[in-house]
Short mmCIF file of C-alpha atoms in Angstrom, two decimals:
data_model
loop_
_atom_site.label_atom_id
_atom_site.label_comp_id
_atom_site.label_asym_id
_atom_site.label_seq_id
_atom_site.Cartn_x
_atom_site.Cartn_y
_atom_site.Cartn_z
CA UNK A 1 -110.35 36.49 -60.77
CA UNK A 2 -106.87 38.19 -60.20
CA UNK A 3 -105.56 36.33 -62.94
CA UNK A 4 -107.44 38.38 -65.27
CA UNK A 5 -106.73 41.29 -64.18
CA UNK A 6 -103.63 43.92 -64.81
CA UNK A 7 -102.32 46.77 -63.83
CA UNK A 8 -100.38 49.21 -66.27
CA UNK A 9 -97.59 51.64 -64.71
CA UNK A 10 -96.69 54.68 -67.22
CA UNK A 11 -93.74 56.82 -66.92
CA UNK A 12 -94.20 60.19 -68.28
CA UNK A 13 -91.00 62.23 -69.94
CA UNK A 14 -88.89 63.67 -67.65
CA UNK A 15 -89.40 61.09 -64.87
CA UNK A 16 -87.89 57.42 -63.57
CA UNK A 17 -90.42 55.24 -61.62
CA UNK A 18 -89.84 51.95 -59.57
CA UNK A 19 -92.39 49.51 -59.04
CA UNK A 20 -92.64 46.15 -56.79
CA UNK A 21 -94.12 43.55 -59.21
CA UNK A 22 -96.42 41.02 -56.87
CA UNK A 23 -93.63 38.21 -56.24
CA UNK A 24 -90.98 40.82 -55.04
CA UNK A 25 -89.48 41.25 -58.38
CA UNK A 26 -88.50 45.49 -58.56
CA UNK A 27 -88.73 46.98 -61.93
CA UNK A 28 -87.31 50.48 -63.01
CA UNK A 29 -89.00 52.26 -65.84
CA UNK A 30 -87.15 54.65 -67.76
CA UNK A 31 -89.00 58.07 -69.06
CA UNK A 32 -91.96 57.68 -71.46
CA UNK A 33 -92.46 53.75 -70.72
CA UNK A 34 -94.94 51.78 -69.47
CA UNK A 35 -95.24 48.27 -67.82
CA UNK A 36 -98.17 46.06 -67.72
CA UNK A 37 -98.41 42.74 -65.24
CA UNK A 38 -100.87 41.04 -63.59
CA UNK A 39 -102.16 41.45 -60.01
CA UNK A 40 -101.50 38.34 -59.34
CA UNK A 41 -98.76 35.82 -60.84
CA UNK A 42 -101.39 32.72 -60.86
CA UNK A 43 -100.14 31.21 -63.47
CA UNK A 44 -97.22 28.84 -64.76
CA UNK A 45 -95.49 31.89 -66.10
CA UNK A 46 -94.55 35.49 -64.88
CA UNK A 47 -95.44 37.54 -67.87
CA UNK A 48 -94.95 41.07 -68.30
CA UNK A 49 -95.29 43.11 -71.19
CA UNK A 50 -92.79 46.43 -71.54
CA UNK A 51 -92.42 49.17 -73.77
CA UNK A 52 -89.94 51.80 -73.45
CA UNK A 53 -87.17 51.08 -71.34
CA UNK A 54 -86.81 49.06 -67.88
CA UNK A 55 -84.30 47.34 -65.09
CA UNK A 56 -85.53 44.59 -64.17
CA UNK A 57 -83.81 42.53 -60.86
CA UNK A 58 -86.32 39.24 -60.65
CA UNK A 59 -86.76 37.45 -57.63
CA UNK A 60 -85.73 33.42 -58.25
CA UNK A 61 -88.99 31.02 -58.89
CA UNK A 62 -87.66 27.96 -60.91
CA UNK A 63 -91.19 26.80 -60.84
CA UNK A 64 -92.46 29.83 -62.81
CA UNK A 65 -90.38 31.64 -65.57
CA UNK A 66 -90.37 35.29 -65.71
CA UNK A 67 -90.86 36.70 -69.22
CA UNK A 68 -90.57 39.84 -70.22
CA UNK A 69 -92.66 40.61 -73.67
CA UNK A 70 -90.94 43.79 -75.49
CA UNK A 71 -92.20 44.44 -79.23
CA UNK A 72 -91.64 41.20 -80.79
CA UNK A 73 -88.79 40.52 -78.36
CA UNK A 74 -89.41 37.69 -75.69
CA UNK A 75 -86.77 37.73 -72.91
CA UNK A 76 -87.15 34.65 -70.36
CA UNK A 77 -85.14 34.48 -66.96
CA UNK A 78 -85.72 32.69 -63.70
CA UNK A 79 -83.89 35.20 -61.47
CA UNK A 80 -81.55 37.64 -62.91
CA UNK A 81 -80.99 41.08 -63.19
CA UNK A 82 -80.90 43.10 -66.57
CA UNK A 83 -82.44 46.09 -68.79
CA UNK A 84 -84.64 46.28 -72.07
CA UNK A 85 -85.04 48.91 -74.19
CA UNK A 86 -87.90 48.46 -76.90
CA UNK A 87 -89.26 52.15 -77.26
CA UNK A 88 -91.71 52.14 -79.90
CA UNK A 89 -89.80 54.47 -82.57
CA UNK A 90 -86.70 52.51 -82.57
CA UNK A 91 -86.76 49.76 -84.93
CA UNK A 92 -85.02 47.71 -82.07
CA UNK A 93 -85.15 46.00 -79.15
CA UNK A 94 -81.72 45.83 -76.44
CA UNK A 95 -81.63 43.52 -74.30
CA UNK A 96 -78.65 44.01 -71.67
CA UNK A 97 -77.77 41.26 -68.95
CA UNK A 98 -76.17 42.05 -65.39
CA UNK A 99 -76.36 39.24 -63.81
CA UNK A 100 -77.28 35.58 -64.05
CA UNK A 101 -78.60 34.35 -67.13
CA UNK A 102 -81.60 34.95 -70.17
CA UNK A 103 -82.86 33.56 -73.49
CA UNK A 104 -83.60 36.26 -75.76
CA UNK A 105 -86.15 34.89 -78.28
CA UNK A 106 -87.32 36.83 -81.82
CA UNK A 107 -89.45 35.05 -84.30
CA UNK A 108 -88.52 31.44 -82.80
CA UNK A 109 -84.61 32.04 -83.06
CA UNK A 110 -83.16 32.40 -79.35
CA UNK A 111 -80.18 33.14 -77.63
CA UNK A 112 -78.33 32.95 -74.25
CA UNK A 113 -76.92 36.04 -73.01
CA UNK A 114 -74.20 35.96 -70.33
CA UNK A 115 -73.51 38.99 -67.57
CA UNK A 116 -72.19 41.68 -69.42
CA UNK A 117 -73.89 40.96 -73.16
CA UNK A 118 -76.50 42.49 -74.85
CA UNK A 119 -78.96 41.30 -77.67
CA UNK A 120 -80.25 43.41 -80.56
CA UNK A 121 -83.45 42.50 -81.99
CA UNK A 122 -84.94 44.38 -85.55
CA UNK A 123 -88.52 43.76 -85.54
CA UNK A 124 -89.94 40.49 -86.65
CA UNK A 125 -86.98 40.09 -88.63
CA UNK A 126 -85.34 36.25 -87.64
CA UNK A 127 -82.18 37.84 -86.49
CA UNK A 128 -80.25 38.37 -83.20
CA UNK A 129 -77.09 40.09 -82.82
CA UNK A 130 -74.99 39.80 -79.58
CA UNK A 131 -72.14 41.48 -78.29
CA UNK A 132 -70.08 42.29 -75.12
CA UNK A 133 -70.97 46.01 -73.85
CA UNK A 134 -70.38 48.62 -71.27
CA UNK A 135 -72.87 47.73 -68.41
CA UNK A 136 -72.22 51.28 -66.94
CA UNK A 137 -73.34 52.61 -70.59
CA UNK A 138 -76.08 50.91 -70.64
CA UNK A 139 -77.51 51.11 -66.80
CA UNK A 140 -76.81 55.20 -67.57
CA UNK A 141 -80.48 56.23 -67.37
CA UNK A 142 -81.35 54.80 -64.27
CA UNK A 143 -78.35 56.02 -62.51
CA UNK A 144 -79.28 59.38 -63.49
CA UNK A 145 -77.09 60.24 -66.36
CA UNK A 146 -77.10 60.55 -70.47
CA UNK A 147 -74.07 58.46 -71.57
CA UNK A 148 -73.33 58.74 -74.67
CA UNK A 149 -70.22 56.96 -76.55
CA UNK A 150 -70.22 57.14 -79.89
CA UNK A 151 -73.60 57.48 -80.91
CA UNK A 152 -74.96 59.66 -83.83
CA UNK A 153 -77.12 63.20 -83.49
CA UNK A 154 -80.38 60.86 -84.24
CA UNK A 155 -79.91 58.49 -81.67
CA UNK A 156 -78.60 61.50 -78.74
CA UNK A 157 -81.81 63.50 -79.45
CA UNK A 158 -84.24 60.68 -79.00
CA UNK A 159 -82.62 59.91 -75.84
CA UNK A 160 -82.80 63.62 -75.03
CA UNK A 161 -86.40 64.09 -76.04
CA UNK A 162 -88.14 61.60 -74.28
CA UNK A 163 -86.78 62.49 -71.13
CA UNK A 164 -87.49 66.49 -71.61
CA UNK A 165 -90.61 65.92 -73.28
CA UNK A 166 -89.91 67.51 -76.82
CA UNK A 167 -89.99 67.30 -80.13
CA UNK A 168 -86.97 67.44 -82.48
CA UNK A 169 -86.57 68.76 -86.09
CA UNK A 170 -83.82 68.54 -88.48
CA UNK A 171 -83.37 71.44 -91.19
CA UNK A 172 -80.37 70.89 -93.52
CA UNK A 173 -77.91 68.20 -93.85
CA UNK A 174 -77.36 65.99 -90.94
CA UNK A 175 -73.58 65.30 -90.44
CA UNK A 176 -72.51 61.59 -89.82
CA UNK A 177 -70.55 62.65 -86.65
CA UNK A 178 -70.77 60.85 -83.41
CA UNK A 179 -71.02 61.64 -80.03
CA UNK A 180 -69.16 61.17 -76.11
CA UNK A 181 -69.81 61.97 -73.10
CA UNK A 182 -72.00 61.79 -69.94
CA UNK A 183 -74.38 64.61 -68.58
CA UNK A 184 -76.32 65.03 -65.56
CA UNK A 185 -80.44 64.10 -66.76
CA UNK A 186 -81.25 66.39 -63.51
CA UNK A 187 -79.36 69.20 -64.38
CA UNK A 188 -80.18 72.16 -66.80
#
């Protein structure tokens, strides 16, 4: 039946994709991410399963939930629009909100997020941390830019490899400066 079966849409570096999920919900995935659904939402529940990085804008079905499942992040909306970021090498999982309203769930603690808040996960660890952020900061990425504000060389160059597809070493002491700015990702 269709409710067994999936489909998986991958994102390699360098690239953005967009996808139309089968109830009209649209889904941007970030570089190096992938997105996994069903053919067919026959169930009581729209669940999805993400890693990497995606926008989601989710058409409204009060009689079936959409759930995002991110790491060991749940995020549960009915109609909403808003971005996760659970790439596999960061010991975290964002959760940004845009509009409407989610529960953010980690290891049966969970959390409403308004427009304009974002929710840190750490693993399976019982813990979620909320605060008010820069939605243009963190919708960056799929409106084509790096933005950076503030963050250290680690974070920048993870950002940087995944979309150029390489790897990064560090020789020598890494200073504990911090980075701003916004660049062009289609520019050299």
């Amino acid at each position: 039946s269709a409710e067994n079966k999936y489909h998986t849409i991958s994102t390699p570096n360098g690239k953005l994709s967009q996808v139309n999920l089968p109830d009209g919900t649209k889904v941007w995935l970030n570089a190096m991410s992938s997105l996994k659904y069903p053919v067919a939402f026959n169930s009581k529940q729209r669940i999805v399963e993400l890693s990497g990085e995606a926008y989601f804008e989710v058409t409204k079905n009060k009689a079936k939930p959409f759930i995002v499942k991110a790491k060991n992040t749940e995020v549960q909306v009915l109609g909403t629009k808003f971005n996760v970021n659970a790439y596999a090498n960061d010991d975290f999982t964002k959760t940004t909100l845009t509009e409407g309203l989610v529960s953010v769930t980690n290891d049966k603690l969970s959390k409403l997020l308004k427009p304009g808040q974002q929710a840190t996960t750490f693993g399976s660890k019982a813990k979620i941390d909320i605060s008010s952020v820069d939605i243009e900061e963190a919708m960056a990425w799929k409106n084509g830019y790096f933005m950076f504000n503030n963050l250290d060389i680690k974070t920048v160059m993870n950002m940087i490899s995944r979309w150029y597809d390489i790897e990064v070493e560090y020789q020598g002491k890494i200073e504990n400066e911090v980075f701003i700015g916004t660049v062009s990702r289609f520019e050299n």
